Amino acid sequence: MNRLRNGRYPLSLTAGLVILGLIALLVAGAPLLAPHDPLEQKAAERLEKPSASHLLGTDRFGRDVLSRTLHGGSMTLGASVLALASALAIGLLAGLVAGMFHRTWVDVVLMRIIDTLMAFPFMVLAIVIAALFGTGFIHLLIAIVSVWWVAFARLTRSVVLQLKSETSIAAAQVLGAGTTVILMRELLPRAMSPVLILATFELGSLILTLSALSFLGLGAQPPSPEWGSMLADGRDHFLQAPHILLGPTLFIVMTVLAFNLIGEGLRDRLDPYERAKL
Amino acid sequence: MVYVLVRKLLAAVLTLFCATLILFVLTRLSPGDPVKVLLGRSAEVAMSDTAAYQQKADELRSQWGLDQSVTDQYLRWVTGLLKLDLGNSMHTGRPVSTEIAERLPATALLAVAALLLQLVLGLVFGALSAISAGKWSDHVIRWICVALASIPVFVIGLVFLLWFAVRLGVYEISSEASLSRLWLPAVTLGLIGAPQIIRVVRANMLAELGQLYVQSALARGLALRLIIRQVMRSTLLPVLTMASLSLAALISGAVVVESIFAWPGIGKYALDSILLKDYPVIQGYAFVMVTAVILINLLTEAVYSILDPRIRRKGVATSESTA
């Protein structure tokens, strides 16, 4: 209980959760809240400035930017969460196995793969995959997951190595617990807290990376409303009509901010020592 | 120490080797046939020309070594890499290595300028934040960092472009690399990476300020200025790691900024090559990027092991606090 009271920035956690809740409400309620059809094109209302009927203006096809932003959120956020969950699962498993079988060939091979992937910057791998397999949202997500799990694997492995020397693990072994039981019952639960803190931050940076890659035209292809593809779409007209990027940008910034604040708050609460480190 | 360095060098070579394997496998797995990409699909060729098409395709296949076995192809590619031969661009027909070498300086210049800015911002504001920990200036810096870390690079880039090039007209929109055009992309990139460095500097300084020697120096009445200088010195080592990570990220992450400001670096080159389906360029670009990252890491580890006596002896970084 002391930990809860000692939280130095309870504000960041609350603020992050409130922002995230608001965004989730807006995105989930898109069909009810959106004033227009996100796909309806009106040639007469192209690139209109924000007005009473189009609060965030219209894009180059006369589509309502606000409606598109609200509708696009579910795809962007859903895909980001899915990508992160996959990376988390792969990373957690690889990290547990590598840590458990430390000093065996399993660990050596896994670490070799991890070291190699660490040398591949996201942008580079995304560009390679887009060039070889074609641009598209799915390809982009595959590129992201195939590199992103490494961060989780490394963290999990180091936590496992640290925990392995503890008496409780030795006690479990003495009591005859098998490798699987030790992994699942002893190591996994205790590795979760630092990994989840990392995941909150990583989700924010994953959304940022996803949007940057989409902005470069490597992501979802029009006309589906997705924040990243809206950015790519509005890019050419940005200098004449800057408002068309306002909607998706605002939502991306707020979402990432929310995750960063939550991560910040969680770290302070769950792991008081980390504060001194980071 | 030599032993440690040799071991690191071997590890780096091994990583590079694994990276070439991954790149090669990825290229082999790709559904597109480079011959068809260059010649157009066989179905699109007039019936009378099928024989000629086939002949030309076979010629290209043997010229690129695509008719050999997979292992031969890999060996051929890797021996080429060792001779700095990255193949020829399918679009321009010029050697990829030459085309990349022409564009590398622009990217390097941008990345180094951005890194310098990050370091200056990081050291100044990180130290400021650590010294005034808990006070309002520390809070302001931390909140600005959190906010800045939430903004996508391209948003800052586009806003800068709109403001400085369109509204104020002080920035020239063109596609040339010149020193007068460097500052805006460099500031954009520098601002994005600054929060991380500020955090690391702050955290390490705080940890150092809590050390017993600092307390005792304070108790003995040593001037705060001298203590801070001492603390800064031991903070610099973790910052070096951060800077090298940052440089690696900058070289590849420059793609977005290069694209926005039409800065003719290799990121933009690779991006343009995606649409052209220029496989040798993409492969070469990836290889150069991975090599650069590995080299930067190796160099950092070398410098580290020279500076830090603990690593010099054991070959293991004990300071995990740099995360």
Coordinates of C-alpha atoms in Angstrom, one line a residue:
Chain A
M1 CA 0.0 0.0 0.0
N2 CA 2.9 2.3 0.6
R3 CA 3.8 2.2 -3.0
L4 CA 0.4 3.6 -4.0
R5 CA 0.7 6.5 -1.6
N6 CA 4.2 7.3 -2.6
G7 CA 3.3 7.8 -6.3
R8 CA 5.0 11.0 -7.1
Y9 CA 3.1 11.7 -10.3
P10 CA -0.4 10.3 -9.8
L11 CA -1.4 13.2 -12.0
S12 CA 0.3 11.7 -15.1
L13 CA -1.5 8.3 -14.7
T14 CA -4.9 10.0 -14.1
A15 CA -4.4 12.4 -17.0
G16 CA -3.3 9.6 -19.3
L17 CA -6.2 7.4 -18.5
V18 CA -8.7 10.3 -18.9
I19 CA -7.3 11.2 -22.3
L20 CA -7.2 7.6 -23.4
G21 CA -10.8 7.0 -22.2
L22 CA -12.0 10.1 -24.1
I23 CA -10.3 8.9 -27.3
A24 CA -11.7 5.4 -26.9
L25 CA -15.2 6.9 -26.4
L26 CA -14.9 9.1 -29.5
V27 CA -13.5 6.3 -31.6
A28 CA -15.9 3.6 -30.4
G29 CA -18.8 6.0 -30.8
A30 CA -17.8 7.1 -34.3
P31 CA -20.9 5.7 -36.0
L32 CA -23.1 7.8 -33.7
L33 CA -20.9 10.8 -33.3
A34 CA -19.6 11.3 -36.8
P35 CA -21.6 14.1 -38.5
H36 CA -21.1 12.8 -42.0
D37 CA -20.4 9.6 -44.0
P38 CA -16.6 9.1 -43.9
L39 CA -16.5 7.9 -47.5
E40 CA -19.0 10.3 -49.1
Q41 CA -17.3 12.6 -51.6
K42 CA -18.7 16.0 -52.5
A43 CA -16.9 17.6 -55.4
A44 CA -18.3 21.1 -54.5
E45 CA -16.9 21.1 -51.0
R46 CA -13.2 20.2 -51.7
L47 CA -10.5 21.4 -49.3
E48 CA -12.9 23.5 -47.3
K49 CA -11.7 25.3 -44.2
P50 CA -13.2 24.2 -40.8
S51 CA -16.8 25.5 -40.6
A52 CA -20.0 24.7 -38.6
S53 CA -21.0 21.8 -40.9
H54 CA -17.4 20.5 -41.2
L55 CA -15.7 21.1 -37.9
L56 CA -12.3 20.1 -39.2
G57 CA -12.9 21.0 -42.8
T58 CA -12.9 18.7 -45.8
D59 CA -10.2 16.8 -47.7
R60 CA -9.3 16.9 -51.4
F61 CA -12.4 14.8 -52.3
G62 CA -14.7 16.9 -50.2
R63 CA -14.9 14.2 -47.5
D64 CA -15.5 15.4 -43.9
V65 CA -12.2 15.2 -42.0
L66 CA -13.8 14.9 -38.6
S67 CA -15.9 11.9 -39.6
R68 CA -13.0 10.2 -41.3
T69 CA -10.8 10.8 -38.2
L70 CA -13.4 9.3 -35.8
H71 CA -14.0 6.3 -38.1
G72 CA -10.3 5.8 -38.8
G73 CA -9.4 5.5 -35.2
S74 CA -10.6 1.9 -34.8
M75 CA -8.4 0.6 -37.6
T76 CA -5.3 2.5 -36.4
L77 CA -5.7 1.8 -32.7
G78 CA -6.9 -1.8 -33.3
A79 CA -4.0 -2.6 -35.6
S80 CA -1.5 -1.0 -33.2
V81 CA -2.8 -2.9 -30.2
L82 CA -2.8 -6.1 -32.2
A83 CA 0.7 -5.6 -33.5
L84 CA 1.9 -4.8 -30.0
A85 CA 0.2 -7.8 -28.5
S86 CA 1.8 -10.1 -31.1
A87 CA 5.2 -8.6 -30.5
L88 CA 4.7 -8.8 -26.7
A89 CA 3.7 -12.5 -26.9
I90 CA 6.6 -13.4 -29.1
G91 CA 9.0 -11.4 -27.1
L92 CA 7.8 -12.7 -23.8
L93 CA 8.0 -16.3 -24.9
A94 CA 11.5 -15.9 -26.5
G95 CA 12.7 -14.0 -23.5
L96 CA 11.4 -16.6 -21.0
V97 CA 12.9 -19.5 -23.0
A98 CA 16.3 -17.7 -23.6
G99 CA 16.5 -16.9 -19.9
M100 CA 15.4 -20.3 -18.7
F101 CA 17.9 -22.1 -21.0
H102 CA 20.7 -19.6 -20.4
R103 CA 24.2 -20.9 -21.4
T104 CA 22.7 -23.5 -23.8
W105 CA 22.5 -23.4 -27.5
V106 CA 18.9 -22.3 -27.4
D107 CA 19.9 -19.1 -25.7
V108 CA 22.9 -18.6 -28.0
V109 CA 20.7 -18.9 -31.1
L110 CA 18.0 -16.7 -29.8
M111 CA 20.5 -14.0 -28.8
R112 CA 22.1 -14.2 -32.2
I113 CA 18.7 -13.6 -33.9
I114 CA 18.0 -10.8 -31.4
D115 CA 21.4 -9.1 -32.0
T116 CA 20.9 -9.3 -35.8
L117 CA 17.5 -7.8 -35.7
M118 CA 18.7 -5.1 -33.4
A119 CA 21.0 -4.0 -36.2
F120 CA 17.9 -3.6 -38.5
P121 CA 16.4 -0.2 -37.9
F122 CA 12.6 -0.3 -38.2
M123 CA 12.5 2.2 -41.1
V124 CA 15.0 0.1 -43.1
L125 CA 13.1 -3.2 -42.6
A126 CA 9.8 -1.5 -43.4
I127 CA 11.2 -0.1 -46.6
V128 CA 12.7 -3.5 -47.6
I129 CA 9.4 -5.2 -47.0
A130 CA 7.4 -2.6 -48.7
A131 CA 9.7 -2.8 -51.7
L132 CA 9.8 -6.5 -52.0
F133 CA 6.3 -7.5 -50.9
G134 CA 4.4 -4.3 -51.9
T135 CA 3.0 -1.5 -49.7
G136 CA 0.0 -2.2 -47.6
F137 CA -1.2 -2.0 -44.0
I138 CA -0.7 -5.8 -43.3
H139 CA 2.9 -5.7 -44.7
L140 CA 3.6 -2.7 -42.5
L141 CA 2.3 -4.5 -39.4
I142 CA 4.3 -7.6 -40.2
A143 CA 7.5 -5.5 -40.6
I144 CA 6.8 -3.8 -37.3
V145 CA 6.1 -7.1 -35.4
S146 CA 9.1 -8.9 -36.8
V147 CA 11.4 -6.4 -35.2
W148 CA 9.4 -5.1 -32.3
W149 CA 9.4 -8.3 -30.3
V150 CA 13.1 -8.0 -29.7
A151 CA 12.7 -5.2 -27.1
F152 CA 10.4 -7.5 -25.0
A153 CA 12.6 -10.5 -25.4
R154 CA 15.6 -8.7 -24.1
L155 CA 13.8 -7.3 -21.1
T156 CA 12.1 -10.6 -20.2
R157 CA 15.4 -12.5 -20.5
S158 CA 17.2 -10.1 -18.2
V159 CA 14.4 -10.2 -15.7
V160 CA 14.4 -14.0 -15.8
L161 CA 18.1 -14.2 -15.3
Q162 CA 17.8 -11.9 -12.3
L163 CA 15.0 -14.0 -10.8
K164 CA 16.6 -17.3 -11.5
S165 CA 19.1 -16.8 -8.7
E166 CA 16.4 -16.2 -6.2
T167 CA 15.6 -18.7 -3.5
S168 CA 12.0 -19.1 -4.4
I169 CA 13.0 -20.6 -7.8
A170 CA 15.4 -22.9 -6.1
A171 CA 12.7 -23.9 -3.7
A172 CA 10.3 -24.7 -6.6
Q173 CA 13.0 -26.8 -8.2
V174 CA 13.6 -28.7 -5.0
L175 CA 9.9 -29.3 -4.6
G176 CA 10.1 -31.0 -8.0
A177 CA 8.5 -28.4 -10.3
G178 CA 9.3 -28.9 -13.9
T179 CA 10.6 -26.3 -16.3
T180 CA 7.2 -25.4 -17.6
V181 CA 5.7 -24.9 -14.2
I182 CA 8.7 -22.7 -13.2
L183 CA 8.3 -20.7 -16.4
M184 CA 4.5 -20.2 -16.1
R185 CA 4.0 -20.1 -12.4
E186 CA 7.1 -18.4 -11.1
L187 CA 8.8 -16.4 -13.8
L188 CA 6.0 -15.2 -16.1
P189 CA 3.9 -13.4 -13.4
R190 CA 6.9 -11.6 -12.0
A191 CA 8.3 -10.6 -15.4
M192 CA 4.9 -9.2 -16.4
S193 CA 5.1 -5.9 -14.5
P194 CA 8.3 -4.5 -16.0
V195 CA 7.2 -5.9 -19.4
L196 CA 3.8 -4.2 -19.2
I197 CA 5.4 -0.9 -18.3
L198 CA 7.6 -1.2 -21.4
A199 CA 4.6 -2.2 -23.4
T200 CA 2.7 1.0 -22.5
F201 CA 5.6 3.1 -23.8
E202 CA 6.2 0.9 -26.8
L203 CA 2.6 1.2 -27.8
G204 CA 3.0 5.0 -28.0
S205 CA 6.1 4.7 -30.1
L206 CA 4.6 2.0 -32.2
I207 CA 1.7 4.3 -33.1
L208 CA 4.3 7.1 -33.9
T209 CA 6.3 4.7 -36.1
L210 CA 3.2 3.4 -37.8
S211 CA 2.0 6.9 -38.6
A212 CA 5.4 8.0 -39.9
L213 CA 5.6 4.9 -42.2
S214 CA 2.0 5.5 -43.4
F215 CA 2.8 9.1 -43.9
L216 CA 5.6 8.0 -46.3
G217 CA 3.0 6.1 -48.2
L218 CA 4.0 2.6 -47.0
G219 CA 0.8 2.0 -45.1
A220 CA -2.9 1.6 -45.7
Q221 CA -4.0 2.6 -49.2
P222 CA -6.9 5.0 -49.7
P223 CA -9.8 5.3 -49.5
S224 CA -10.2 3.4 -46.2
P225 CA -10.1 6.0 -43.4
E226 CA -7.1 5.3 -41.3
W227 CA -5.1 8.0 -39.5
G228 CA -1.9 7.2 -41.2
S229 CA -3.3 7.0 -44.7
M230 CA -5.2 10.2 -44.1
L231 CA -1.9 11.8 -43.4
A232 CA -0.3 10.4 -46.6
D233 CA -3.4 11.5 -48.5
G234 CA -3.4 15.1 -47.2
R235 CA 0.3 15.6 -47.5
D236 CA 0.4 17.0 -51.0
H237 CA -2.2 19.6 -50.1
F238 CA -0.8 20.5 -46.8
L239 CA 0.8 23.8 -47.8
Q240 CA -2.4 25.1 -49.3
A241 CA -4.8 23.6 -46.7
P242 CA -2.9 22.7 -43.5
H243 CA -6.2 22.0 -41.6
I244 CA -6.7 18.6 -43.4
L245 CA -4.0 17.1 -41.3
L246 CA -5.2 18.6 -38.1
G247 CA -7.7 15.8 -37.2
P248 CA -5.6 12.7 -37.5
T249 CA -2.5 14.5 -36.1
L250 CA -4.4 15.7 -33.1
F251 CA -5.7 12.2 -32.4
I252 CA -2.3 10.6 -32.9
V253 CA -0.6 13.1 -30.6
M254 CA -3.2 12.7 -27.9
T255 CA -3.2 8.9 -28.0
V256 CA 0.6 8.7 -27.8
L257 CA 0.6 11.3 -25.1
A258 CA -1.9 9.3 -23.2
F259 CA 0.2 6.1 -23.4
N260 CA 3.4 8.0 -22.4
L261 CA 1.7 9.5 -19.4
I262 CA 0.2 6.1 -18.4
G263 CA 3.6 4.5 -18.8
E264 CA 5.2 7.3 -16.8
G265 CA 2.7 6.9 -14.0
L266 CA 2.8 3.1 -14.0
R267 CA 6.6 3.2 -13.7
D268 CA 6.5 5.5 -10.8
R269 CA 3.9 3.3 -9.0
L270 CA 5.1 -0.2 -9.8
D271 CA 8.8 0.4 -9.8
P272 CA 10.1 3.1 -7.5
Y273 CA 13.7 2.3 -8.3
E274 CA 13.3 2.8 -12.0
R275 CA 12.6 6.5 -11.3
A276 CA 16.2 7.1 -10.2
K277 CA 17.4 5.3 -13.3
L278 CA 15.4 6.8 -16.1
Chain B
M1 CA 41.7 -5.2 -23.7
V2 CA 42.8 -6.3 -27.1
Y3 CA 41.1 -9.7 -26.4
V4 CA 37.8 -7.9 -25.6
L5 CA 38.0 -5.8 -28.8
V6 CA 38.7 -8.8 -31.0
R7 CA 35.8 -10.6 -29.5
K8 CA 33.5 -7.7 -30.2
L9 CA 34.8 -7.4 -33.7
L10 CA 34.1 -11.1 -34.3
A11 CA 30.6 -10.7 -32.9
A12 CA 30.0 -7.8 -35.2
V13 CA 31.1 -9.8 -38.2
L14 CA 28.8 -12.6 -37.2
T15 CA 25.9 -10.2 -36.9
L16 CA 26.6 -8.8 -40.3
F17 CA 26.7 -12.2 -41.8
C18 CA 23.3 -13.1 -40.2
A19 CA 22.0 -9.8 -41.6
T20 CA 23.0 -10.7 -45.1
L21 CA 21.3 -14.1 -44.7
I22 CA 18.1 -12.3 -43.6
L23 CA 18.3 -9.9 -46.5
F24 CA 18.9 -12.6 -49.0
V25 CA 16.1 -14.8 -47.8
L26 CA 13.7 -11.9 -47.8
T27 CA 14.6 -11.1 -51.4
R28 CA 14.1 -14.7 -52.4
L29 CA 10.8 -14.9 -50.6
S30 CA 9.4 -11.8 -52.4
P31 CA 6.7 -12.7 -54.9
G32 CA 8.0 -10.3 -57.6
D33 CA 10.3 -11.7 -60.4
P34 CA 12.9 -9.0 -61.1
V35 CA 13.2 -10.1 -64.7
K36 CA 9.4 -9.6 -65.2
V37 CA 9.6 -6.3 -63.4
L38 CA 12.2 -5.0 -65.8
L39 CA 10.8 -6.5 -69.0
G40 CA 7.1 -6.2 -68.2
R41 CA 4.9 -9.3 -67.8
S42 CA 5.2 -12.0 -70.5
A43 CA 1.4 -11.7 -71.0
E44 CA 1.8 -8.1 -72.0
V45 CA 4.2 -8.9 -74.8
A46 CA 2.8 -9.4 -78.3
M47 CA 2.5 -13.1 -79.3
S48 CA 5.0 -12.8 -82.1
D49 CA 7.7 -11.6 -79.7
T50 CA 7.4 -14.4 -77.2
A51 CA 10.5 -16.1 -78.4
A52 CA 12.5 -12.8 -78.3
Y53 CA 11.0 -12.1 -74.8
Q54 CA 12.0 -15.5 -73.6
Q55 CA 15.5 -15.1 -75.0
K56 CA 15.9 -11.7 -73.4
A57 CA 14.6 -13.0 -70.1
D58 CA 17.0 -15.9 -70.1
E59 CA 19.9 -13.6 -70.9
L60 CA 19.0 -11.4 -67.9
R61 CA 18.6 -14.4 -65.7
S62 CA 22.0 -15.7 -66.5
Q63 CA 23.5 -12.2 -66.3
W64 CA 22.1 -11.8 -62.8
G65 CA 22.9 -15.3 -61.9
L66 CA 19.3 -16.2 -61.3
D67 CA 19.7 -19.5 -63.1
Q68 CA 22.2 -20.8 -60.5
S69 CA 21.4 -22.6 -57.3
V70 CA 20.3 -20.6 -54.3
T71 CA 23.6 -21.2 -52.4
D72 CA 25.6 -20.0 -55.5
Q73 CA 23.5 -16.9 -55.8
Y74 CA 24.0 -16.1 -52.1
L75 CA 27.8 -16.7 -52.4
R76 CA 27.9 -14.6 -55.5
W77 CA 26.1 -11.8 -53.8
V78 CA 28.2 -11.9 -50.6
T79 CA 31.5 -12.0 -52.6
G80 CA 30.2 -9.0 -54.4
L81 CA 29.5 -7.2 -51.1
L82 CA 33.0 -7.9 -49.9
K83 CA 34.3 -6.1 -53.0
L84 CA 31.9 -3.3 -52.3
D85 CA 29.9 -4.3 -55.4
L86 CA 26.2 -3.9 -54.6
G87 CA 25.1 -4.6 -58.1
N88 CA 23.6 -2.2 -60.6
S89 CA 20.5 -0.2 -60.3
M90 CA 17.8 -1.6 -62.5
H91 CA 16.5 1.9 -63.2
T92 CA 19.6 3.9 -64.1
G93 CA 22.0 1.0 -64.7
R94 CA 24.7 2.6 -62.6
P95 CA 26.4 0.8 -59.8
V96 CA 24.4 1.0 -56.6
S97 CA 27.5 1.6 -54.5
T98 CA 28.2 4.8 -56.5
E99 CA 24.7 6.0 -56.2
I100 CA 24.6 5.4 -52.5
A101 CA 28.1 7.0 -52.0
E102 CA 26.8 10.1 -53.7
R103 CA 23.9 10.4 -51.3
L104 CA 25.5 9.2 -48.1
P105 CA 27.3 12.6 -47.2
A106 CA 23.9 14.4 -47.3
T107 CA 22.4 11.9 -44.8
A108 CA 25.5 11.9 -42.6
L109 CA 25.6 15.7 -42.5
L110 CA 22.0 15.8 -41.5
A111 CA 22.4 13.1 -38.9
V112 CA 25.5 14.6 -37.3
A113 CA 24.0 18.1 -37.2
A114 CA 20.9 16.7 -35.5
L115 CA 22.9 14.6 -33.1
L116 CA 25.0 17.7 -32.0
L117 CA 21.8 19.6 -31.4
Q118 CA 20.4 16.7 -29.4
L119 CA 23.5 16.5 -27.3
V120 CA 23.6 20.2 -26.5
L121 CA 19.9 20.3 -25.6
G122 CA 20.2 17.0 -23.7
L123 CA 23.1 18.1 -21.6
V124 CA 21.9 21.6 -20.9
F125 CA 18.3 20.7 -20.0
G126 CA 19.1 17.3 -18.5
A127 CA 21.5 18.9 -16.1
L128 CA 19.2 21.8 -15.4
S129 CA 16.4 19.4 -14.7
A130 CA 18.5 17.2 -12.4
I131 CA 19.9 20.1 -10.4
S132 CA 16.5 21.6 -9.9
A133 CA 14.8 18.2 -9.3
G134 CA 11.4 18.6 -7.9
K135 CA 11.2 22.3 -8.5
W136 CA 9.0 23.9 -11.2
S137 CA 11.7 24.2 -13.8
D138 CA 12.3 20.4 -13.5
H139 CA 8.5 19.8 -13.9
V140 CA 8.3 22.1 -16.9
I141 CA 11.2 20.3 -18.6
R142 CA 9.8 16.9 -17.9
W143 CA 6.4 17.8 -19.2
I144 CA 7.8 19.3 -22.3
C145 CA 9.8 16.1 -22.9
V146 CA 6.7 14.0 -22.5
A147 CA 4.8 16.2 -24.9
L148 CA 7.6 16.4 -27.4
A149 CA 8.0 12.6 -27.4
S150 CA 4.3 12.3 -28.4
I151 CA 4.6 14.4 -31.6
P152 CA 5.3 12.6 -34.9
V153 CA 8.5 13.8 -36.7
F154 CA 6.6 14.7 -39.8
V155 CA 4.2 17.0 -37.9
I156 CA 7.1 19.1 -36.6
G157 CA 8.7 19.0 -40.1
L158 CA 5.5 20.0 -41.9
V159 CA 4.7 22.8 -39.4
F160 CA 8.3 24.1 -39.7
L161 CA 8.1 24.0 -43.5
L162 CA 4.7 25.8 -43.5
W163 CA 6.0 28.4 -41.1
F164 CA 9.6 29.1 -42.3
A165 CA 9.2 28.4 -46.0
V166 CA 5.7 29.6 -46.8
R167 CA 4.7 32.1 -44.1
L168 CA 8.1 33.7 -43.4
G169 CA 9.8 32.8 -46.6
V170 CA 13.2 32.4 -45.0
Y171 CA 13.7 28.7 -46.0
E172 CA 14.3 27.9 -49.6
I173 CA 12.2 25.0 -51.0
S174 CA 14.4 23.0 -53.5
S175 CA 15.9 19.5 -53.7
E176 CA 19.5 20.4 -53.2
A177 CA 21.7 19.6 -50.3
S178 CA 23.4 22.8 -49.2
L179 CA 24.4 24.2 -45.8
S180 CA 21.8 27.0 -46.1
R181 CA 19.1 24.3 -46.3
L182 CA 20.5 22.1 -43.5
W183 CA 19.2 23.9 -40.5
L184 CA 15.5 23.2 -40.7
P185 CA 15.7 19.4 -41.2
A186 CA 18.5 19.2 -38.6
V187 CA 16.4 21.1 -36.0
T188 CA 13.4 18.9 -36.8
L189 CA 15.4 15.7 -36.3
G190 CA 17.3 17.1 -33.3
L191 CA 14.1 18.2 -31.5
I192 CA 12.6 14.7 -31.8
G193 CA 15.5 12.9 -30.2
A194 CA 16.3 15.5 -27.5
P195 CA 13.8 14.2 -24.9
Q196 CA 15.5 10.8 -24.7
I197 CA 18.9 12.4 -24.1
I198 CA 17.5 14.8 -21.6
R199 CA 16.0 11.9 -19.6
V200 CA 19.2 9.9 -19.6
V201 CA 21.3 12.9 -18.5
R202 CA 18.8 13.8 -15.8
A203 CA 18.5 10.2 -14.5
N204 CA 22.3 9.6 -14.4
M205 CA 23.0 12.9 -12.8
L206 CA 20.4 12.3 -10.2
A207 CA 21.8 8.9 -9.5
E208 CA 25.3 10.4 -9.3
L209 CA 24.2 13.3 -7.1
G210 CA 22.9 10.7 -4.6
Q211 CA 26.3 9.1 -4.3
L212 CA 28.1 9.3 -1.0
Y213 CA 31.1 11.3 -2.5
V214 CA 28.8 14.0 -3.6
Q215 CA 27.2 14.2 -0.2
S216 CA 30.5 14.4 1.6
A217 CA 31.8 17.0 -0.8
L218 CA 28.7 19.0 -0.2
A219 CA 29.1 18.6 3.6
R220 CA 32.7 19.7 3.3
G221 CA 31.5 22.9 1.6
L222 CA 32.9 22.3 -1.8
A223 CA 31.5 24.7 -4.3
L224 CA 28.4 23.4 -6.1
R225 CA 29.9 24.3 -9.4
L226 CA 32.9 22.0 -8.9
I227 CA 30.7 19.2 -7.8
I228 CA 28.4 19.5 -10.8
R229 CA 31.5 19.4 -13.1
Q230 CA 32.6 16.2 -11.4
V231 CA 29.1 14.7 -11.7
M232 CA 28.8 15.7 -15.3
R233 CA 32.0 13.9 -16.1
S234 CA 30.6 10.5 -14.9
T235 CA 27.3 11.2 -16.6
L236 CA 29.0 11.5 -20.0
L237 CA 29.7 7.8 -20.4
P238 CA 26.0 6.7 -20.4
V239 CA 25.3 9.7 -22.7
L240 CA 27.8 8.3 -25.1
T241 CA 25.9 5.0 -25.4
M242 CA 22.7 7.0 -25.9
A243 CA 24.3 9.2 -28.5
S244 CA 25.5 6.2 -30.5
L245 CA 22.0 4.6 -30.3
S246 CA 20.6 8.0 -31.4
L247 CA 23.0 8.3 -34.3
A248 CA 22.0 4.9 -35.6
A249 CA 18.4 5.8 -35.3
L250 CA 19.0 9.2 -36.9
I251 CA 20.7 7.8 -40.0
S252 CA 17.7 5.6 -40.7
G253 CA 15.0 7.8 -39.2
A254 CA 16.1 10.7 -41.4
V255 CA 13.9 9.1 -44.2
V256 CA 10.9 11.1 -43.0
V257 CA 12.7 14.4 -42.7
E258 CA 14.5 13.8 -46.0
S259 CA 11.2 13.2 -47.7
I260 CA 9.5 16.3 -46.3
F261 CA 12.4 18.7 -47.0
A262 CA 13.4 17.0 -50.2
W263 CA 16.8 16.5 -48.8
P264 CA 18.7 14.3 -51.3
G265 CA 20.0 11.6 -48.8
I266 CA 19.9 7.9 -49.1
G267 CA 16.6 7.5 -47.2
K268 CA 14.9 9.5 -49.9
Y269 CA 16.7 7.4 -52.5
A270 CA 15.5 4.2 -51.0
L271 CA 12.0 5.5 -50.7
D272 CA 11.9 6.5 -54.4
S273 CA 13.3 3.1 -55.3
I274 CA 10.3 1.3 -53.7
L275 CA 8.0 2.6 -56.4
L276 CA 10.5 1.7 -59.1
K277 CA 10.8 -1.8 -57.7
D278 CA 14.6 -1.4 -57.9
Y279 CA 15.6 -4.5 -55.9
P280 CA 19.4 -4.0 -56.0
V281 CA 19.1 -0.5 -54.7
I282 CA 16.8 -1.6 -51.8
Q283 CA 19.1 -4.5 -51.0
G284 CA 22.2 -2.2 -51.1
Y285 CA 20.5 0.4 -49.0
A286 CA 19.5 -2.1 -46.4
F287 CA 23.0 -3.6 -46.3
V288 CA 24.6 -0.2 -46.0
M289 CA 22.3 0.8 -43.2
V290 CA 22.8 -2.4 -41.2
T291 CA 26.6 -2.1 -41.7
A292 CA 26.4 1.5 -40.5
V293 CA 24.5 0.5 -37.3
I294 CA 26.9 -2.4 -36.6
L295 CA 29.9 -0.1 -37.1
I296 CA 28.5 2.6 -34.9
N297 CA 27.8 0.1 -32.1
L298 CA 31.3 -1.5 -32.5
L299 CA 33.0 1.9 -32.3
T300 CA 31.0 2.9 -29.2
E301 CA 31.9 -0.4 -27.5
A302 CA 35.6 0.2 -28.4
V303 CA 35.5 3.8 -27.0
Y304 CA 33.7 2.5 -24.0
S305 CA 36.2 -0.2 -23.2
I306 CA 39.0 2.3 -23.5
L307 CA 37.3 4.8 -21.2
D308 CA 35.7 2.5 -18.6
P309 CA 38.3 0.5 -16.6
R310 CA 35.6 -2.0 -15.5
I311 CA 34.8 -3.1 -19.0
R312 CA 38.4 -2.9 -20.0
R313 CA 39.0 -5.8 -17.7
K314 CA 35.8 -7.9 -17.8
G315 CA 34.5 -7.0 -21.2
V316 CA 31.0 -6.7 -19.8
A317 CA 29.0 -3.5 -19.4
T318 CA 28.1 -3.4 -15.7
S319 CA 26.2 -0.1 -15.9
E320 CA 22.7 -1.2 -16.9
S321 CA 21.4 2.2 -15.7
T322 CA 21.8 3.6 -19.2
A323 CA 18.6 2.0 -20.4

